[in-house]
CSV table of C-alpha atoms in Angstrom, one decimal:
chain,number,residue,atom,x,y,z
T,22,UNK,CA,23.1,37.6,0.4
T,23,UNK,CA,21.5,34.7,-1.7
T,24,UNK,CA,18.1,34.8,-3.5
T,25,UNK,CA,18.3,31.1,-3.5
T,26,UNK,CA,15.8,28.8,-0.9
T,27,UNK,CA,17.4,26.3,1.2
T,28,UNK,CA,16.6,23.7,-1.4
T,29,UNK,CA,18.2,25.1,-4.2
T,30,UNK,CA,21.3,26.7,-2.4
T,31,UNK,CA,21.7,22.6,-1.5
T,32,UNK,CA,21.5,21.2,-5.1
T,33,UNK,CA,24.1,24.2,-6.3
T,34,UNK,CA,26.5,23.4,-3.4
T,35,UNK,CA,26.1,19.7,-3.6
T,36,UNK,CA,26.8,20.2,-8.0
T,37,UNK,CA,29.7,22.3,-7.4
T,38,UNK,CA,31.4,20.6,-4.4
T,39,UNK,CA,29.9,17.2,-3.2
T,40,UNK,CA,28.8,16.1,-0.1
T,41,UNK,CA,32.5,15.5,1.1
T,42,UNK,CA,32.8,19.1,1.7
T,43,UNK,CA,32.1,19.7,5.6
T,44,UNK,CA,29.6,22.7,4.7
T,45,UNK,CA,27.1,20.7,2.6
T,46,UNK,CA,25.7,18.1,5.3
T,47,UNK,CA,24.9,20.5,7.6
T,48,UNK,CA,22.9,22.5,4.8
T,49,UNK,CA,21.4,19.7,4.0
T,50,UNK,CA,20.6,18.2,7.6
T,51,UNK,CA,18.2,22.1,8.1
T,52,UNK,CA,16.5,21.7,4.3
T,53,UNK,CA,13.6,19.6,4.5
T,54,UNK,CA,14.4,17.3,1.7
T,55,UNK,CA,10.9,15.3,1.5
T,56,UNK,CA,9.1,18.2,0.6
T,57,UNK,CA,11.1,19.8,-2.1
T,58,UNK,CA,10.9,19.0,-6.2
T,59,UNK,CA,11.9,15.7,-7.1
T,60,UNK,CA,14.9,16.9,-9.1
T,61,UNK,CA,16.2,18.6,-6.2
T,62,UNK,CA,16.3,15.7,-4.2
T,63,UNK,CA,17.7,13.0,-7.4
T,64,UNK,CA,20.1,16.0,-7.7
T,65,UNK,CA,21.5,15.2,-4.1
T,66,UNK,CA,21.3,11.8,-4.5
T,67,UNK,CA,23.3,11.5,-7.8
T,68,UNK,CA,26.2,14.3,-6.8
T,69,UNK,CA,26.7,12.0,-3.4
T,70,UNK,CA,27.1,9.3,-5.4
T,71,UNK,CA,28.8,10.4,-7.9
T,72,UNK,CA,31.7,12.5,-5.4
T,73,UNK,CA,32.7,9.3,-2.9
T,74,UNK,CA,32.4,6.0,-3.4
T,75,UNK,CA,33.2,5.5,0.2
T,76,UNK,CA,30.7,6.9,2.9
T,77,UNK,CA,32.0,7.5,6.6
T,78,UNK,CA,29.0,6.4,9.5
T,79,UNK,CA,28.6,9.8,10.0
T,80,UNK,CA,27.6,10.8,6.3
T,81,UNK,CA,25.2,7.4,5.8
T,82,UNK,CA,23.5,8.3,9.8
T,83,UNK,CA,23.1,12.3,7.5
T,84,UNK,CA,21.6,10.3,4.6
T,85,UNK,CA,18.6,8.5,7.0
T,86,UNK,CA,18.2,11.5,8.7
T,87,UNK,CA,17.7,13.6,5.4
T,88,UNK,CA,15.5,10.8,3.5
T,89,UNK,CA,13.5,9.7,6.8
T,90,UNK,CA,10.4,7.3,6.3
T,91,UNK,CA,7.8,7.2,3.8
T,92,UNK,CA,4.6,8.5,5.2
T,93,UNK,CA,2.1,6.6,3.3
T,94,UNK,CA,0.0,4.0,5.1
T,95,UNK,CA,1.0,1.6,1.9
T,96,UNK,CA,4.9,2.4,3.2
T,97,UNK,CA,4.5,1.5,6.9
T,98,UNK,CA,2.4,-1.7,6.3
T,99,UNK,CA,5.1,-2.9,3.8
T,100,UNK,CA,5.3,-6.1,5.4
T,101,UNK,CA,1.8,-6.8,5.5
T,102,UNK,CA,1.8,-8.8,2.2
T,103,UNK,CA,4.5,-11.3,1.6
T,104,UNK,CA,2.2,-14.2,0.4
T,105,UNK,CA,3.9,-16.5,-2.4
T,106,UNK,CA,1.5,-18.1,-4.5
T,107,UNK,CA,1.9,-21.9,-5.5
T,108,UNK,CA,2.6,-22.4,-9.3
T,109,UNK,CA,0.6,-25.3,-9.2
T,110,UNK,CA,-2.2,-23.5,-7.7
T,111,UNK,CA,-2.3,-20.9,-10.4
T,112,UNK,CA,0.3,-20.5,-13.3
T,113,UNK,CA,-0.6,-19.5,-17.0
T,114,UNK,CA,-4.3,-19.5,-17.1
T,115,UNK,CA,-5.7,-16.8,-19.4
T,116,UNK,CA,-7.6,-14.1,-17.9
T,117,UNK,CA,-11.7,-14.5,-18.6
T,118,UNK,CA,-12.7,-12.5,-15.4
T,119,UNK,CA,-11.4,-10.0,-13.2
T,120,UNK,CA,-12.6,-9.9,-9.5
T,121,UNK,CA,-11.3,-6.7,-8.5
T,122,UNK,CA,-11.8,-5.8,-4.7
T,123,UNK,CA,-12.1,-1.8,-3.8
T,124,UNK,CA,-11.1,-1.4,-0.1
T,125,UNK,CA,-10.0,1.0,2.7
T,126,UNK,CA,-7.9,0.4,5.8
T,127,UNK,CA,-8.8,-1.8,8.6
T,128,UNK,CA,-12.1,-2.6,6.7
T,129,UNK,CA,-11.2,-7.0,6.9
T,130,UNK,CA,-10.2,-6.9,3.5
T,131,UNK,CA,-6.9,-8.9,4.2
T,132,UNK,CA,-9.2,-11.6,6.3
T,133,UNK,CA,-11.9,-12.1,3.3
T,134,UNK,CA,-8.7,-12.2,0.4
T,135,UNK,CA,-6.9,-14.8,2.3
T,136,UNK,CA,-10.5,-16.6,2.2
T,137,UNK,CA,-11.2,-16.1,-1.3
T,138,UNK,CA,-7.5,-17.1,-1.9
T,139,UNK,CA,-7.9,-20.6,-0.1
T,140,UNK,CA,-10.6,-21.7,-2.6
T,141,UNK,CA,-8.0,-21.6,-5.5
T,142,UNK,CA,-11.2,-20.2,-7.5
T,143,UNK,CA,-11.1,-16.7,-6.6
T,144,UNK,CA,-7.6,-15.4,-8.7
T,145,UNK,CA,-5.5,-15.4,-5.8
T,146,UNK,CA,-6.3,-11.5,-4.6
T,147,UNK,CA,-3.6,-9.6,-2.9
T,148,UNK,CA,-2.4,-6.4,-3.4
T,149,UNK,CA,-0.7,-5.9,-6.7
T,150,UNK,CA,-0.5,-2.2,-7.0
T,151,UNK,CA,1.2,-1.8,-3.5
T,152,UNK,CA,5.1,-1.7,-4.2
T,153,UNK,CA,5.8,-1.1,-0.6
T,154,UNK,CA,5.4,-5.3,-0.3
T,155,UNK,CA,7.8,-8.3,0.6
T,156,UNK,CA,5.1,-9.8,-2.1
T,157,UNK,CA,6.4,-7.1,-4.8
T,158,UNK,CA,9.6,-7.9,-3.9
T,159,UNK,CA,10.0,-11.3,-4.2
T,160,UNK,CA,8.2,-10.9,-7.5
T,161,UNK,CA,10.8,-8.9,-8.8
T,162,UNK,CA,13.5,-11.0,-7.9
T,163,UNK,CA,11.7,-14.0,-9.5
T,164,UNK,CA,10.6,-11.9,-12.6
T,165,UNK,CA,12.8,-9.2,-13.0
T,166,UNK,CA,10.2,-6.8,-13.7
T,167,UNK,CA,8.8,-3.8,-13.4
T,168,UNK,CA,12.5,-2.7,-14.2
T,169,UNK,CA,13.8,0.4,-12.9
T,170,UNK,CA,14.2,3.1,-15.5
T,171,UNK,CA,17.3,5.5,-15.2
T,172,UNK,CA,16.7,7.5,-12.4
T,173,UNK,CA,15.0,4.9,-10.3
T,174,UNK,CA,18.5,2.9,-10.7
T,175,UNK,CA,20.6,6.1,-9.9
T,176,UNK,CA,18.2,5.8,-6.5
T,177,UNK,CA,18.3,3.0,-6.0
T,178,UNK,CA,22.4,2.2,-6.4
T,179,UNK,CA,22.7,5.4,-3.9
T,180,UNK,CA,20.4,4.0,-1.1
T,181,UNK,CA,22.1,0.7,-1.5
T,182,UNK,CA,25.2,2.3,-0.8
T,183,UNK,CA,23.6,4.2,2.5
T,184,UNK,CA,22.2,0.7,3.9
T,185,UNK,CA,18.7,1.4,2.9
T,186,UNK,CA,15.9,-0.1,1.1
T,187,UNK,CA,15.1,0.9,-2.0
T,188,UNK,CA,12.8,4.2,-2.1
T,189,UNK,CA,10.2,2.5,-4.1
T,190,UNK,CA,8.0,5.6,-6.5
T,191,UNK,CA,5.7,4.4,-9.5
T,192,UNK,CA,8.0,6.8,-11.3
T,193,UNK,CA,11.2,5.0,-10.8
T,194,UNK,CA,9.6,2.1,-13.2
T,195,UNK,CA,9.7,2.5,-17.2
T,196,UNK,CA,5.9,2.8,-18.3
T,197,UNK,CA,6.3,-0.6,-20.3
T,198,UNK,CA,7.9,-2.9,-17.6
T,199,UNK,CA,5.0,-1.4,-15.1
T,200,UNK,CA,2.2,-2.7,-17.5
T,201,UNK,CA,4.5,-5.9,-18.3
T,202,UNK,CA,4.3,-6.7,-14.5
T,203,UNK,CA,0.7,-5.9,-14.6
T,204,UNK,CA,0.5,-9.0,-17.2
T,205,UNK,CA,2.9,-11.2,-15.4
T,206,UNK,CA,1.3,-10.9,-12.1
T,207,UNK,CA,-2.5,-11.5,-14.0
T,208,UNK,CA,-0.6,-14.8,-15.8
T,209,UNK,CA,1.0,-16.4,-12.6
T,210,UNK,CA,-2.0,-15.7,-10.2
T,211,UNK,CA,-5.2,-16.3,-12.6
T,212,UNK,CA,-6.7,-19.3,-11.2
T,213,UNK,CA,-7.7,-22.4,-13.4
T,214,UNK,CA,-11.2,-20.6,-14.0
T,215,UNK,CA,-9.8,-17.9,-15.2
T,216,UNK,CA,-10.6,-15.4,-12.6
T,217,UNK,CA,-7.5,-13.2,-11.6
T,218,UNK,CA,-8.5,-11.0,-8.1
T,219,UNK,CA,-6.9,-7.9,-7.1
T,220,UNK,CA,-7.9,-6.0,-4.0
T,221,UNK,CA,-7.0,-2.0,-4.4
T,222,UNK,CA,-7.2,0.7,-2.2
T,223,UNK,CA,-7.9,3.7,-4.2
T,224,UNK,CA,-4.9,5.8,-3.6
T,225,UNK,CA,-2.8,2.6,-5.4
T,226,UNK,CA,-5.4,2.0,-8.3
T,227,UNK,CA,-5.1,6.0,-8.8
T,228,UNK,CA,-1.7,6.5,-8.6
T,229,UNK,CA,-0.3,3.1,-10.1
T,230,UNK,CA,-3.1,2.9,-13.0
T,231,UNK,CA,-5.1,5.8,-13.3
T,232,UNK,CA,-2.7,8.6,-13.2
T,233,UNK,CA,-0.9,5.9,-16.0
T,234,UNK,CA,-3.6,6.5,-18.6
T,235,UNK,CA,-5.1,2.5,-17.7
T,236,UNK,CA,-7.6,0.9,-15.3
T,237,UNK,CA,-9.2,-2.2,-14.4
T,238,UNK,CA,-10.2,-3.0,-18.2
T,239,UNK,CA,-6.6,-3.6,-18.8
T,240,UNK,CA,-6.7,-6.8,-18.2
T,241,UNK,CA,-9.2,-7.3,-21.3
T,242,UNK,CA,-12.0,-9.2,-19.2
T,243,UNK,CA,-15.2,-8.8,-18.0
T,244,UNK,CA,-14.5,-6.8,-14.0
T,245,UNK,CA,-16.3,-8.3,-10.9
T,246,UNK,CA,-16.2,-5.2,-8.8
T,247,UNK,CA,-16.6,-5.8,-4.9
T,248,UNK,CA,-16.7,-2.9,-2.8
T,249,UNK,CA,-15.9,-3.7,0.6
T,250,UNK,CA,-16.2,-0.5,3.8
T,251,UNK,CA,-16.6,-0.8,7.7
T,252,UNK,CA,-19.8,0.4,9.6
T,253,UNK,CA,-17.9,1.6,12.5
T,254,UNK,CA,-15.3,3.7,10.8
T,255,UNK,CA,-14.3,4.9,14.7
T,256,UNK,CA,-13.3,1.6,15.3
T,257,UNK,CA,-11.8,1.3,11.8
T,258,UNK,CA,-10.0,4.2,12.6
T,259,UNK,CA,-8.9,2.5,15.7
T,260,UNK,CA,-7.5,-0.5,13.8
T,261,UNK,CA,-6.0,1.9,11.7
T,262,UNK,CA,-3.8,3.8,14.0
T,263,UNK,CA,-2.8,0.8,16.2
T,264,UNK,CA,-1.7,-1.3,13.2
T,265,UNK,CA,0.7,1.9,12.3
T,266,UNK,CA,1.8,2.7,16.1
T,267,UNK,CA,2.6,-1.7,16.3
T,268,UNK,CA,3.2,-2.5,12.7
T,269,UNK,CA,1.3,-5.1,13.2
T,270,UNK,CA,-1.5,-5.4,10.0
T,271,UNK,CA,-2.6,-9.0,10.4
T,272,UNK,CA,-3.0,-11.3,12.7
T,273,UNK,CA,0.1,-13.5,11.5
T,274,UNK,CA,2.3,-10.7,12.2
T,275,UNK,CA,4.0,-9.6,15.7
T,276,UNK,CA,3.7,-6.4,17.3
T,277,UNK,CA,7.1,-4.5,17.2
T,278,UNK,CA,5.9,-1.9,20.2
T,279,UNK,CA,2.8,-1.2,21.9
T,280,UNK,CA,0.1,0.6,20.3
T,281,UNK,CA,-0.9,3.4,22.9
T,282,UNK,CA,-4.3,5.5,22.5
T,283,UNK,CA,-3.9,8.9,20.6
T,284,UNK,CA,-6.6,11.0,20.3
T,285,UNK,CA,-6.0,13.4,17.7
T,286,UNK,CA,-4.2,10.3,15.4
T,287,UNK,CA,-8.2,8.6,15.3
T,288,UNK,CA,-8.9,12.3,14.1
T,289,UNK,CA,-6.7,12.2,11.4
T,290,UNK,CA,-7.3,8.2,10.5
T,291,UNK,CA,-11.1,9.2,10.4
T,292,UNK,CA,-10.8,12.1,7.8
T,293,UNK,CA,-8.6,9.3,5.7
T,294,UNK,CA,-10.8,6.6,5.6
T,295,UNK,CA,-13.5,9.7,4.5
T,296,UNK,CA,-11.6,10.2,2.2
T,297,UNK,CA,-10.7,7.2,0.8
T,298,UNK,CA,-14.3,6.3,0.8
T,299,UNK,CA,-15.2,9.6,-0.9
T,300,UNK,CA,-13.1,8.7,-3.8
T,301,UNK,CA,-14.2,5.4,-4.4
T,302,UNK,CA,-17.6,6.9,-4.2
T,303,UNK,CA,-17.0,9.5,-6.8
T,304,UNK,CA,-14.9,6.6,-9.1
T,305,UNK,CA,-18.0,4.4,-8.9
T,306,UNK,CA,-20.5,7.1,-9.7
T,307,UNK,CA,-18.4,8.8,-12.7
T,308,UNK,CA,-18.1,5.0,-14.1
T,309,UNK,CA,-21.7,4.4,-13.6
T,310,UNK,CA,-20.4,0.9,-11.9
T,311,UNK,CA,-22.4,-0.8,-9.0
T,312,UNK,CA,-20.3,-3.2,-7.3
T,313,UNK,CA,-21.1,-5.5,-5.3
T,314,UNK,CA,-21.6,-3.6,-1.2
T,315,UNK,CA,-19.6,-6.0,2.0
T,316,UNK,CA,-19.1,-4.7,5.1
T,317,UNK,CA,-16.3,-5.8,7.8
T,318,UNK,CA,-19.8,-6.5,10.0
T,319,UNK,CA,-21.4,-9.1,7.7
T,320,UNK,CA,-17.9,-10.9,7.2
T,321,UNK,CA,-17.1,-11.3,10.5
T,322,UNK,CA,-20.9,-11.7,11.4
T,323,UNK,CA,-21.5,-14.4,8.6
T,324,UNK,CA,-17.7,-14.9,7.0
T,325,UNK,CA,-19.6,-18.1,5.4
T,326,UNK,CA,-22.9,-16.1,3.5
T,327,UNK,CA,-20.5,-13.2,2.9
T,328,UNK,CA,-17.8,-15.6,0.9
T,329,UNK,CA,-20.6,-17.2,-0.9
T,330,UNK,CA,-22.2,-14.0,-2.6
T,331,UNK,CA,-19.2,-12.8,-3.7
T,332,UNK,CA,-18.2,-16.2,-5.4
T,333,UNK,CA,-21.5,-16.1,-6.8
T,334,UNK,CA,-20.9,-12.7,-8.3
T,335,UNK,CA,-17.9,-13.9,-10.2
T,336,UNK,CA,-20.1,-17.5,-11.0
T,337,UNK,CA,-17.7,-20.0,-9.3
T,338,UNK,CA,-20.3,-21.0,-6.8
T,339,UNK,CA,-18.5,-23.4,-4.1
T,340,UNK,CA,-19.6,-26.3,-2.1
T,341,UNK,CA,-17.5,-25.0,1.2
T,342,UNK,CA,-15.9,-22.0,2.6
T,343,UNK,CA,-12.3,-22.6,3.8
T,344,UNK,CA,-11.0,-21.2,6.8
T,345,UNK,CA,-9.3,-17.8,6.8
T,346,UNK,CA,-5.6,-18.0,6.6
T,347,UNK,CA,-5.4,-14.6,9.3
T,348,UNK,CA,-7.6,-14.2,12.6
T,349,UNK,CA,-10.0,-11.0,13.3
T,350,UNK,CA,-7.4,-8.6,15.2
T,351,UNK,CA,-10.4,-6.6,16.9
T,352,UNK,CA,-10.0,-7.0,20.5
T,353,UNK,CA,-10.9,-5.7,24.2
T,354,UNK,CA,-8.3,-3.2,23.7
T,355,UNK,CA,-9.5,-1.4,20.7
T,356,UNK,CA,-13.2,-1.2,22.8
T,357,UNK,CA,-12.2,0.5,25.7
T,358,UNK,CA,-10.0,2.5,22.8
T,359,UNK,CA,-13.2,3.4,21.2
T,360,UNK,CA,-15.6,4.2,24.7
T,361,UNK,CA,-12.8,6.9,25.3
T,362,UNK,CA,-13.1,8.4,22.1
T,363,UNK,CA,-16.7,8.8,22.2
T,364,UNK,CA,-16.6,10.0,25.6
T,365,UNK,CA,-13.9,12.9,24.5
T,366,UNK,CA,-15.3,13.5,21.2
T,367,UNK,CA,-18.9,12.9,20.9
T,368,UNK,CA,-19.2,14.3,17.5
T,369,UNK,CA,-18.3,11.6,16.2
T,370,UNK,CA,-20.9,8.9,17.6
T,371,UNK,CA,-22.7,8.6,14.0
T,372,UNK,CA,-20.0,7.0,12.6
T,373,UNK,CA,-19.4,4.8,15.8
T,374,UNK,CA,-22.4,1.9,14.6
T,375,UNK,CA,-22.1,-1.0,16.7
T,376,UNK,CA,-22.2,-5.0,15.1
């Protein structure tokens, strides 16, 4: 009998064989890929590769099942960002202040960045660090970088062959390209007062900068930091878990099903926006920064004071607000959503604060 787990029995049999031998898919199909070591799963991808040239429909349908989808809210909103910016609107202007926006889910960060990018004073925030983005990948195409380092293109050329997107990992891009991009994107989208914007959530800034040995001083200028969170985080939670049930993040997007109410899924989207708060929280406090505080109430309350102190804060004050390029998504639904809730699980009431 074999010592080996189900993972490793795979890699050796996949090595030794290929995936064209009939016994291998079936090991693989009953290993649960996504939670074994990285080399593990490269190792699969490379032998496959490296055994046929030519996969049957039977052997790319294996492939999705074994790979599935990426679980990461960044992963299922990848459509969410797929903003061009206009060259003429900002192109080459060097970096004198960074407006960097901390955010969570659902909180109307994408409403008050689509704002502060129609007053072409603001650096043009969108999210930079998510690679899960039409945005990221247009840039590429346009800029070539970050470039894939050697396993990212053995990856890559294998889920190309299977029909699929690229798996997109931080760790599939050299270290240099990465911080080249980082530059790039600062030089096309820094706006002719020298303000570049980036709005984060803190899983991206931690994974794609801080576990990379940088931050937000990269950019060698003075950081604006705007903090912006949601009163009610129940009906943030809401937001949260209808946008992934409809993939449908803003306002200028269509719903691909209908979102339907799910108790214990506002359970879990509650303990990750805690959580997501709690580590911007701790970031803040370990960096002694105080950033400027927005909520999602005061925006949609007063979207015209709200704009204003945060243009102030980066000392572009402007004459007028312009309109919002995305609508507030809130609606009766997401109410009668939230009186349910409540009424099932009243523990949760505190963090249910009304506009």
């Amino acid at each position: 009998m074999s010592c080996l787990s189900p993972s490793a029995t795979l890699a050796t049999t996949v090595l030794s064989r290929g995936l064209t031998d009939s016994n291998v898919l079936p090991l693989a199909a009953s290993t649960n890929l996504p939670s074994i070591n990285s080399f593990v799963r490269d190792t699969f991808c490379a032998a496959r590769f490296v055994h046929s040239s030519r996969l049957s429909r039977s052997v790319i349908f294996s492939l999705r099942c074994i790979f599935g989808q990426l679980s990461s809210h960044d992963a299922i909103s990848a459509t969410c960002q797929n903003i061009s910016v206009p060259s003429d609107q900002a192109s080459n202007y060097p970096t004198t202040c960074l407006l960097a926006i901390a955010s969570v889910h659902r909180t109307g960060s994408t409403l008050l960045c689509s704002i502060l990018r129609a007053t072409h004073m603001a650096g043009m925030p969108m999210e930079y660090l998510n690679i899960h983005t039409k945005n990221f990948t247009n840039f590429r195409n346009e800029n070539n970088l970050p470039k894939l380092n050697m396993r990212g293109a053995v990856i890559g050329a294998v889920r190309k062959v299977t029909g699929r997107n690229a798996w997109r990992n931080i760790d599939y891009f050299s270290d240099s390209s990465w911080r080249a991009y980082l530059n790039r994107a600062a030089s096309l989208n820094t706006t002719r007062n020298g303000v570049f914007g980036i709005k984060m959530h803190f899983n991206q800034y931690d994974e794609h900068m801080l576990q990379r040995g940088i931050d937000a001083s990269f950019w060698n200028a003075p950081i604006k930091w705007v903090r912006i969170t949601r009163d009610n985080e129940v009906r943030q939670a809401i937001s949260l878990v209808r946008a992934e049930q409809s993939n449908q993040w803003n306002s200028n997007m269509s719903a691909v099903r209908e979102p339907v109410y799910d108790e214990n899924a506002i359970v879990v989207a509650l303990e990750t926006i805690s959580t997501a708060n709690k580590n911007w929280d701790a970031y803040f406090a370990t960096q002694a920064i105080t950033p400027l505080l927005v909520t999602y109430e005061q925006l949609t309350r007063d979207m015209d004071a709200t704009v204003r102190r945060i243009m102030s804060h980066i000392n572009t004050p402007i004459d007028k607000v312009p309109e919002p390029q995305t609508k507030r998504q809130s609606d009766g639904a997401s109410a009668q959503w939230e009186q349910q809730f409540l009424h099932s699980r009243p523990e949760f009431a505190s963090r249910a604060a009304t506009i």
